[in-house]
Tab-separated table of C-alpha atoms and ligand atoms in Angstrom:
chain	number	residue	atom	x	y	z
D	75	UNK	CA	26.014	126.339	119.120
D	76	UNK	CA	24.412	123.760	121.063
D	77	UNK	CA	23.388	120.211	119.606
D	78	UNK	CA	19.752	121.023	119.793
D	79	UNK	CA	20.396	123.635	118.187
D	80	UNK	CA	22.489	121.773	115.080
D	81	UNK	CA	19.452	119.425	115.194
D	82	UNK	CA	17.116	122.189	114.971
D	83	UNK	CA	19.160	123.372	111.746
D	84	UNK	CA	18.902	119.602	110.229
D	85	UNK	CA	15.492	119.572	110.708
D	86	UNK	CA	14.552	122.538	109.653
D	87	UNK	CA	16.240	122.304	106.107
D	88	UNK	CA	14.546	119.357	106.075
D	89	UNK	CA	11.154	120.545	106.271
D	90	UNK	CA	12.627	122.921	103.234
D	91	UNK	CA	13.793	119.872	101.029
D	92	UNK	CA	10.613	120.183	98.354
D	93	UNK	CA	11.087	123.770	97.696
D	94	UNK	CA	15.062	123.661	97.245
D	95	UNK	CA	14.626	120.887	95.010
D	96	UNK	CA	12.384	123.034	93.721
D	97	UNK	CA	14.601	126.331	93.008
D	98	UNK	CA	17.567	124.021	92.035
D	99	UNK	CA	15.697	122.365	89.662
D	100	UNK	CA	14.373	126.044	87.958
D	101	UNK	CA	17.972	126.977	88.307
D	102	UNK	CA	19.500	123.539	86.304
D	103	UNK	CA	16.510	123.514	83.608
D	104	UNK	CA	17.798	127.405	83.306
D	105	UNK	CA	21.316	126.465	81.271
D	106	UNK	CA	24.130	128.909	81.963
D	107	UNK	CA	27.354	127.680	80.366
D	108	UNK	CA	30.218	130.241	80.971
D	109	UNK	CA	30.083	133.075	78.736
D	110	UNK	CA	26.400	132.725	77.985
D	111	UNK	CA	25.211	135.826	79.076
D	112	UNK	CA	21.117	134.941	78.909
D	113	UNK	CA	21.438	131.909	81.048
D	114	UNK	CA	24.100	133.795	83.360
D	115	UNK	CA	21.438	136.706	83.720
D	116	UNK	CA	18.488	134.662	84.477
D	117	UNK	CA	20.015	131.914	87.155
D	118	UNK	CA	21.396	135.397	88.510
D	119	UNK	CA	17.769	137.028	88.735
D	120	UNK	CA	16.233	133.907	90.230
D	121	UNK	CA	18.893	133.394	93.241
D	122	UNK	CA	18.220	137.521	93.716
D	123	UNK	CA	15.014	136.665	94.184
D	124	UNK	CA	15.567	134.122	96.820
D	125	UNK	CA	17.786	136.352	98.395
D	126	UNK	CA	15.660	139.107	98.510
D	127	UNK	CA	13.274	137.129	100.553
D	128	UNK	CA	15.553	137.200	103.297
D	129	UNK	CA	15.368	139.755	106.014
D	130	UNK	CA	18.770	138.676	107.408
D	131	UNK	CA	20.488	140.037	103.528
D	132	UNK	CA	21.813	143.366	103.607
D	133	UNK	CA	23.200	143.977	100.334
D	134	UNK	CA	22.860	142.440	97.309
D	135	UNK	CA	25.020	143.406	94.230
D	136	UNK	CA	24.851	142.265	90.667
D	137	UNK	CA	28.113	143.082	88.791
D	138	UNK	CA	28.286	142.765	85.359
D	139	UNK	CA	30.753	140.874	83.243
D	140	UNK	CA	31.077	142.226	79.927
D	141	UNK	CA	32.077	138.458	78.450
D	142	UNK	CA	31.035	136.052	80.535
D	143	UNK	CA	27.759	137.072	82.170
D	144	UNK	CA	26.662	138.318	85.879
D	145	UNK	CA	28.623	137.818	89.221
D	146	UNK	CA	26.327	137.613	92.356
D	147	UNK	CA	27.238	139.218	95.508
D	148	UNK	CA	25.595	139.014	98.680
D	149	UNK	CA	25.647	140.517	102.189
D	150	UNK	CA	24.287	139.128	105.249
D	151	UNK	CA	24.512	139.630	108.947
D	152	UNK	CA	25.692	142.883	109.147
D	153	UNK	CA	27.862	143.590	111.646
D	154	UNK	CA	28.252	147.126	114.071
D	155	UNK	CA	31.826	146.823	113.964
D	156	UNK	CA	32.564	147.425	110.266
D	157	UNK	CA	35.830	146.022	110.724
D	158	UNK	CA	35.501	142.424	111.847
D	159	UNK	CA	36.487	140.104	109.090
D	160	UNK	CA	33.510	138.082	107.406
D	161	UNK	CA	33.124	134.330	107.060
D	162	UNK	CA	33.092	134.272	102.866
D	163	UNK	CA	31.179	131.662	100.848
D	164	UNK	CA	32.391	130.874	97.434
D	165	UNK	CA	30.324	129.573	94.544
D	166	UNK	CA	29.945	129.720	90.856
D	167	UNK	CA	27.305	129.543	88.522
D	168	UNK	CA	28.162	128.795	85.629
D	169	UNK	CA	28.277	124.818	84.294
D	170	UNK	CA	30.726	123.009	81.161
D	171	UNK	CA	27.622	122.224	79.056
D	172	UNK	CA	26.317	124.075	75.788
D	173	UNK	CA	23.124	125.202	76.137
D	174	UNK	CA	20.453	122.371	74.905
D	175	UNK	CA	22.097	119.779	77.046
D	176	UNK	CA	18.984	119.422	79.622
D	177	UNK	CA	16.755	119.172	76.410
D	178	UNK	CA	18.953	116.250	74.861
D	179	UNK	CA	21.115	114.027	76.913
D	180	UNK	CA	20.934	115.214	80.574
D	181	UNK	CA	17.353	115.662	81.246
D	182	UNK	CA	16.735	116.979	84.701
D	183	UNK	CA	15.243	113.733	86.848
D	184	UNK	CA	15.127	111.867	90.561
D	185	UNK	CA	15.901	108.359	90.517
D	186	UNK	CA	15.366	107.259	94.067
D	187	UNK	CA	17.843	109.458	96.344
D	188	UNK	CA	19.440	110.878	93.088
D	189	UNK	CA	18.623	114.255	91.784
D	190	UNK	CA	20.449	114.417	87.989
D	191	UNK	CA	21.237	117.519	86.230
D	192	UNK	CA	23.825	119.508	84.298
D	193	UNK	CA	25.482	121.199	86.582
D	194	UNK	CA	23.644	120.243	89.416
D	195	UNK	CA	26.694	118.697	91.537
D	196	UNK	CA	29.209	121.371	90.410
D	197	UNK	CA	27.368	123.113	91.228
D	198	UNK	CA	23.803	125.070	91.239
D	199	UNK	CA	22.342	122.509	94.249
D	200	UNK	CA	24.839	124.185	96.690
D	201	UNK	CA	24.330	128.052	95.441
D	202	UNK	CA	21.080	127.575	96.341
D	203	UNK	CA	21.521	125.650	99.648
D	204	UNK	CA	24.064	128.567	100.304
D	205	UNK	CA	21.028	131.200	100.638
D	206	UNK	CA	18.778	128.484	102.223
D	207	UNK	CA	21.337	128.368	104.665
D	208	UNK	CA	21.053	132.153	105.265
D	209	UNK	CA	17.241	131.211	105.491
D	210	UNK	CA	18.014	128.598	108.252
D	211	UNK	CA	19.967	130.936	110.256
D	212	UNK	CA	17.238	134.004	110.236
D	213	UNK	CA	14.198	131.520	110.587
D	214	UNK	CA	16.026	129.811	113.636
D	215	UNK	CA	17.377	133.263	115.188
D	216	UNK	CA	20.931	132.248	115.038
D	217	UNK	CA	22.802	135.036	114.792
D	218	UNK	CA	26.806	134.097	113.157
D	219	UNK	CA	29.270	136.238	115.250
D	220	UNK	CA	30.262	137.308	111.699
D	221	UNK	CA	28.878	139.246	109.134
D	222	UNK	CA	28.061	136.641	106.503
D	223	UNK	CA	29.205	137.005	102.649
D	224	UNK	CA	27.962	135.116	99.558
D	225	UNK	CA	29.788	135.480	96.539
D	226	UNK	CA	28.760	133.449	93.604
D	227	UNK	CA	31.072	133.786	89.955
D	228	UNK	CA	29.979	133.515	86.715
D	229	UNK	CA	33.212	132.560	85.165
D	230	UNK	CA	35.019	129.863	87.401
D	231	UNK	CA	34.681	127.117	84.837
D	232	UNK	CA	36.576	129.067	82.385
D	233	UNK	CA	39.346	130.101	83.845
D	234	UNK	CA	38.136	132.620	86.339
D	235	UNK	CA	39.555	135.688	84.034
D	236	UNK	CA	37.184	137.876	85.953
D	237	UNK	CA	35.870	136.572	88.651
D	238	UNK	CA	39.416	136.186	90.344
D	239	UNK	CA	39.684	139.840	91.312
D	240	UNK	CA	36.146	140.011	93.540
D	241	UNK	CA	37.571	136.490	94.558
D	242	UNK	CA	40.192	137.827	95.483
D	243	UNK	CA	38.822	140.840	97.258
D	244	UNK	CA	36.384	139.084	99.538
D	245	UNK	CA	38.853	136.966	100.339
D	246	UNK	CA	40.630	139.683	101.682
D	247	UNK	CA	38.045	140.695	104.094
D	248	UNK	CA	37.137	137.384	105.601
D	249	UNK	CA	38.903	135.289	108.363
D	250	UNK	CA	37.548	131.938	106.373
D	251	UNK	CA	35.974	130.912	103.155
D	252	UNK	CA	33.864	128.214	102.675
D	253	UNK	CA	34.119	126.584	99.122
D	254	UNK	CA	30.761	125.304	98.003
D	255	UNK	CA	32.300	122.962	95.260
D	256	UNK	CA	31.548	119.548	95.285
D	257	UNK	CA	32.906	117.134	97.972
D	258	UNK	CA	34.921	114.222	97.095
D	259	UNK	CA	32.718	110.723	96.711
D	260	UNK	CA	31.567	109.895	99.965
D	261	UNK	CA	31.189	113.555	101.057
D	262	UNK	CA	34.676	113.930	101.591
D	263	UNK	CA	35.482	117.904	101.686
D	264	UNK	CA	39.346	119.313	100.301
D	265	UNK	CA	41.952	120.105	102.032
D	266	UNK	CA	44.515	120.280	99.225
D	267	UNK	CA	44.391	120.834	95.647
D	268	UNK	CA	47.371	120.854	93.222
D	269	UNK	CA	48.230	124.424	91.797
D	270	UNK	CA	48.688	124.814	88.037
D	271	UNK	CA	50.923	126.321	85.826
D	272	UNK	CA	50.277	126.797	81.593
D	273	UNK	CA	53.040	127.723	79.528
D	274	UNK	CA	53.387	128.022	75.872
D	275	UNK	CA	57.270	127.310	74.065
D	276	UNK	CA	57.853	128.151	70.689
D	277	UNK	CA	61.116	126.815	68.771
D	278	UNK	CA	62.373	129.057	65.866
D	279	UNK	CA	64.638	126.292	64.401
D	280	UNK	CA	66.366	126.652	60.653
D	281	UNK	CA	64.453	125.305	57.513
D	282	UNK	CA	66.223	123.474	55.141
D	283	UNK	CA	65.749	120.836	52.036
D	284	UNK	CA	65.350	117.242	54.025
D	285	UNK	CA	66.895	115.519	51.017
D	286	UNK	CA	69.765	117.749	49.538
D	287	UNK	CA	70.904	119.805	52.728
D	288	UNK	CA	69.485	118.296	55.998
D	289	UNK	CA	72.629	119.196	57.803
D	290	UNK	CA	71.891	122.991	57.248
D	291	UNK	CA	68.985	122.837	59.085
D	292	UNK	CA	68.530	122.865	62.352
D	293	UNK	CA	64.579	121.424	63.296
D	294	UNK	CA	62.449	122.910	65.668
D	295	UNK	CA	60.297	119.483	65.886
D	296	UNK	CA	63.233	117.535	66.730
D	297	UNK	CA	63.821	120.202	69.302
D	298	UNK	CA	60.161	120.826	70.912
D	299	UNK	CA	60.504	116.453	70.729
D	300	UNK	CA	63.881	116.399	73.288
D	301	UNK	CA	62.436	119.342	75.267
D	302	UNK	CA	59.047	117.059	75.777
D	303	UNK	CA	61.011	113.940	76.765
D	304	UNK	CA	63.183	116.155	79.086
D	305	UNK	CA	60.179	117.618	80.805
D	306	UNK	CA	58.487	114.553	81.268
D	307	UNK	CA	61.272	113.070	83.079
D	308	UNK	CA	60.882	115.394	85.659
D	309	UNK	CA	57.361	114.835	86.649
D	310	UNK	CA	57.543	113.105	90.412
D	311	UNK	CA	54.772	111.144	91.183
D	312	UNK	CA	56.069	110.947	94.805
D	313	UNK	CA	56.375	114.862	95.013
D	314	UNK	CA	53.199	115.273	93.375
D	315	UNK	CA	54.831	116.843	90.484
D	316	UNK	CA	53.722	116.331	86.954
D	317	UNK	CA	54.761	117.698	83.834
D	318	UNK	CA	52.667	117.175	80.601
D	319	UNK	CA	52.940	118.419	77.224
D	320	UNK	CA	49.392	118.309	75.920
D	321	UNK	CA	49.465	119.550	72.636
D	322	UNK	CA	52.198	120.398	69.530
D	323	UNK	CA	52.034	122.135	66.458
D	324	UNK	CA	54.709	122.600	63.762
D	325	UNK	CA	56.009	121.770	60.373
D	326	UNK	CA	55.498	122.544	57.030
D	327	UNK	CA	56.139	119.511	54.956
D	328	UNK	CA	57.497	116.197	55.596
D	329	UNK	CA	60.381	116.941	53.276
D	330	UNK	CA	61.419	120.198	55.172
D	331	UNK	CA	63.536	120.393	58.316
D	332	UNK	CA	60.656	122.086	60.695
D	333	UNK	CA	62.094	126.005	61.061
D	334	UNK	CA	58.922	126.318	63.318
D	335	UNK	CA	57.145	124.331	66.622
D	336	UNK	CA	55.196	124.878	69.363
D	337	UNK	CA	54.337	123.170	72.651
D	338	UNK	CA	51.380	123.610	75.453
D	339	UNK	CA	52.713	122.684	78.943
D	340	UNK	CA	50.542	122.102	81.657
D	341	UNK	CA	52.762	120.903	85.206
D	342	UNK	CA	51.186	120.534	88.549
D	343	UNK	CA	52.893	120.752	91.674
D	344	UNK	CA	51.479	120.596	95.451
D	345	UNK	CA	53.432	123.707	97.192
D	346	UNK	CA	54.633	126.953	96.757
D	347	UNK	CA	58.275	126.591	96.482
D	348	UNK	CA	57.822	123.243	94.217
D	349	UNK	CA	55.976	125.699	91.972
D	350	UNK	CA	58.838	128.279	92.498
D	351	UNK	CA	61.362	125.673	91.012
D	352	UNK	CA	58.980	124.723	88.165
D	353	UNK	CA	58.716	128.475	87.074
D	354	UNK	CA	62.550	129.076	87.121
D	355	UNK	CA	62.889	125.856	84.989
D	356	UNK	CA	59.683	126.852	82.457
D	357	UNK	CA	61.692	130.338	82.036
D	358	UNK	CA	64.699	129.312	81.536
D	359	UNK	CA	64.691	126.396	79.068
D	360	UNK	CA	67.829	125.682	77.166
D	361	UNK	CA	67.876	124.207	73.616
D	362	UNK	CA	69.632	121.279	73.102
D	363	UNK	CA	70.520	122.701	69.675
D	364	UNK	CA	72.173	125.762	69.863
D	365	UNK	CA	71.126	126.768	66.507
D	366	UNK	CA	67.492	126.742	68.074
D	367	UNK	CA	65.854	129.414	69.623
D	368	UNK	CA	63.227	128.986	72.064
D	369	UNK	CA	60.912	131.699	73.677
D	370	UNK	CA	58.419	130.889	76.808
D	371	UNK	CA	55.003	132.838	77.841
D	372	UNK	CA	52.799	131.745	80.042
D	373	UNK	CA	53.149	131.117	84.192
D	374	UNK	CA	51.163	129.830	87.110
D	375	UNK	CA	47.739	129.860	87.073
D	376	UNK	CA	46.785	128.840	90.110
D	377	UNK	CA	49.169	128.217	92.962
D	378	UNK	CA	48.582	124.996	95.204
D	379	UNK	CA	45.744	124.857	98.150
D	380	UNK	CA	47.930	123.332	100.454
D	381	UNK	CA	47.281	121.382	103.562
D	382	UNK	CA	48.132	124.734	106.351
D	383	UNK	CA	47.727	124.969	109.925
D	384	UNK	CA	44.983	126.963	109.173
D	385	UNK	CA	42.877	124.292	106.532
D	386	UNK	CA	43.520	121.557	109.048
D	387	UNK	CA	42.150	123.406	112.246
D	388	UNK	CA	38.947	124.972	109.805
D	389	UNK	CA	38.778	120.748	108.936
D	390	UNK	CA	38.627	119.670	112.416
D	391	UNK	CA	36.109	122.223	113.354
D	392	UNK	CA	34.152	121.162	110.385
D	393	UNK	CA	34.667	117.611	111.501
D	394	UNK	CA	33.133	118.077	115.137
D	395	UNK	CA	30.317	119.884	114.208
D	396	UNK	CA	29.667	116.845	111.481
D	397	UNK	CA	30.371	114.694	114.557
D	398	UNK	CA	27.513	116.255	116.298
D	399	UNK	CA	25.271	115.558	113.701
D	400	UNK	CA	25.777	112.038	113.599
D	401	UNK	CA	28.635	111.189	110.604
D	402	UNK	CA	31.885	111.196	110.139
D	403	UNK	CA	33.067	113.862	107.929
D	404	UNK	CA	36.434	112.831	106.251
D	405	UNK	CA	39.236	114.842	103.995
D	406	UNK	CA	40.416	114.657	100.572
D	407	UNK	CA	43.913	115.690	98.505
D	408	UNK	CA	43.231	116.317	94.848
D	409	UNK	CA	44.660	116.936	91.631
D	410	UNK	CA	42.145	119.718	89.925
D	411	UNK	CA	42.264	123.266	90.872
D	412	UNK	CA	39.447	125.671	91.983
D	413	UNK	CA	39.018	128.971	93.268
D	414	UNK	CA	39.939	128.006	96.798
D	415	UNK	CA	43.193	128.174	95.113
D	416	UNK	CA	43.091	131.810	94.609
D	417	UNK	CA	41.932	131.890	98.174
D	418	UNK	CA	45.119	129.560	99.623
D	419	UNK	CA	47.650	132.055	97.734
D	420	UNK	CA	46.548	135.189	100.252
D	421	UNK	CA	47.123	132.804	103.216
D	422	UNK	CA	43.054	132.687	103.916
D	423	UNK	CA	42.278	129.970	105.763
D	424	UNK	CA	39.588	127.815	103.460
D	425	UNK	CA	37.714	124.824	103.327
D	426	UNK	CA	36.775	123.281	100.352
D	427	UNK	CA	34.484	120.470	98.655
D	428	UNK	CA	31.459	121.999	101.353
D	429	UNK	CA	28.906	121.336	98.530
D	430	UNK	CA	25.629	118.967	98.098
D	431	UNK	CA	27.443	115.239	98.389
D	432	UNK	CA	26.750	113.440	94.516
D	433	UNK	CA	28.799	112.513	91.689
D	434	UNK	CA	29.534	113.326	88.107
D	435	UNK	CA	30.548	116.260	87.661
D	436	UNK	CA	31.110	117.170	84.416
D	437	UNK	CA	30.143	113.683	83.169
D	438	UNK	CA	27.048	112.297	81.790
D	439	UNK	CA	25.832	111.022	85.183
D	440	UNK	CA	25.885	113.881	87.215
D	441	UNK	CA	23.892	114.201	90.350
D	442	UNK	CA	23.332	115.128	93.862
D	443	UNK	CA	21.925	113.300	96.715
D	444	UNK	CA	18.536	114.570	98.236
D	445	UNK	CA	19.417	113.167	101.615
D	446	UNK	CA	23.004	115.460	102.226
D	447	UNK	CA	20.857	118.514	101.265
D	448	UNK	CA	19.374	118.800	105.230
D	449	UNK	CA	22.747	117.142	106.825
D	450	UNK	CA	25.220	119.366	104.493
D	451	UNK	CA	22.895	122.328	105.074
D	452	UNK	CA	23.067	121.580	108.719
D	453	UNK	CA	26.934	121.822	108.425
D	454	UNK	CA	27.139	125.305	106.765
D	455	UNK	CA	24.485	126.835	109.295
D	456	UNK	CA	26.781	125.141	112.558
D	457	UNK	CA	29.729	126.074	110.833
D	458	UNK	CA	28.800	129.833	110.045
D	459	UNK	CA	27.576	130.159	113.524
D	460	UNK	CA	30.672	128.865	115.003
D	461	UNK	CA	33.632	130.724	113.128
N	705	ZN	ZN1	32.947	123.908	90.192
């Protein structure tokens, strides 16, 4: 792709800039917290619609998720040769806030450069500049040397319970994916993101009268208590390894020994194999009374996006093609996890934090910025044409 030809992209989008405002602002004032099937239905019909519009789509599938609302998936840029891997772009749209939330405390508005909305940075601005991007591409005759793939979740805020498999398929089938979550301040995109593991451990302990037999019992507080200082020790800031235990339950009375406790564990870890060792460890917790018993469910949730050969080289190609546009784009580790987690574990090559630049996200002043809409955009389109 040619610099005139990035220009031509940047321009372009930004002769689109009223009417994406536009559609992202129908789509925010439309609320579609996960699992609310209305709001997941109608964001879903209005993005159709936009897609539908555009003669470069091929396919576009709605699939239905019994709990959580609609998945969006869309085709583009067919290809002759049915085999040649795709160039996937990952989205979600669904947001953290109960419905009523653009009625009450974030009311969709621009304050100078600043578009606020819920959801609007994490992240309904970029499924929509994903098709306008599409739109670009057609409009300018640009033809990606891939066949193009949208695929837009309903569920990723909550866990991803069913969104992970056509994650995970797509995935499959694509030589890169593009995350569309939101950058890092500054516009910074992600090239690593902790993984995350959940467990659950339950001490079965021996109840007993605190003030005539404490001896005979054996307490599952005092247990779940040593097994919490234990775990925390381990947590290595300098291995990006942390351990937390976020919430305990147990007890019946103050003046019984505790027979029963509980424990939620989330740990963190930045590879693989460090999440290897943490799983071992999680599964194989000894009590430091024998008399205790403990049991363990739970496991990794998401393994670690870590910083491969292949993230780096999809970064660098990322960062020319920003180059030629006139900025500098720059790189970010972080702590949270996303879907481009899912997409690290099958060795996928994947770029994340491609979204709208802004801020907030999931906070009270959440926004995007109306001027990375055309430069961002610009990025996608020279990036889709490229890989
Ligand atoms: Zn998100």
């Amino acid at each position: 792709m040619t610099p005139s030809e990035l220009a031509a992209a940047g321009a372009f989008i930004t002769e689109q800039t009223d009417e994406i405002i536009d559609l992202i602002s129908q789509i925010v004032a439309i609320e579609s917290p996960s699992g609310d099937l209305q709001g997941s239905h109608a964001v879903v019909k209005l993005l159709r619609e936009r897609a539908r519009a555009l003669s470069s789509v091929s396919s576009i599938e709605v699939i239905a998720s019994p709990n959580y609302g609609e998945h969006l998936l869309i085709r583009a840029f067919p290809n002759q040769a049915a085999d040649i891997p795709s160039t996937l772009l990952l989205g979600h749209t669904d947001t953290v806030y109960p419905r009523g939330t653009v009625n009450s405390s974030k009311p969709l508005r621009a304050d100078g450069d600043k578009l606020y909305g819920p959801g609007i940075f994490d992240m309904k601005g970029a499924c929509v500049l994903a098709l306008e991007v599409l739109n670009c591409l057609t409009s300018l005759d640009i033809g990606p040397p891939r066949p193009v793939t949208v695929l837009l979740t309903c569920d990723e805020e909550s866990g991803s319970t069913t969104g992970r498999m056509l994650v995970e398929r797509e995935a499959r089938l694509a030589a890169q994916v593009l995350v569309l979550e939101p950058p890092d301040c500054g516009g910074r995109v992600k090239t690593s993101r902790k993984g995350v593991g959940l467990w659950t451990v339950e001490a079965h302990g021996i109840a007993s009268h605190a003030g005539l037999d404490p001896e005979a019992g054996a307490s599952a507080i005092l247990e779940l208590a040593r097994q919490t200082q234990r775990l925390h020790s381990l947590s290595d800031a300098s291995r990006g390894t942390n351990f937390n235990v976020g919430v305990v339950r147990g007890g019946t009375r103050s003046n019984v020994v505790a027979e029963k406790a509980a424990m939620e564990v989330d740990v963190r870890f930045t590879t693989a194999a460090e999440a290897n060792l943490v799983e071992k460890l999680m599964n194989t917790l000894q009590p430091f009374d024998e008399r205790v018993r403990l049991t363990t469910s739970g496991g990794i949730n998401r393994g670690p996006l870590e910083r491969t050969a292949g993230v780096v080289k999809l970064f660098h190609h990322a960062q020319s093609i920003a180059a030629q546009l006139g900025w500098q784009l720059e790189e970010r580790s972080v702590g949270g996890a996303s879907d481009g987690n899912f997409v690290a574990a099958l060795d996928v090559p994947v770029l994340d934090g491609l979204g709208i630049d802004g801020d907030g996200a999931h906070a009270a002043h959440e926004h995007i910025l109306i001027n990375d809409i055309a430069r961002r955009g610009a990025l996608l389109t020279g990036l889709i044409a490229t890989l």
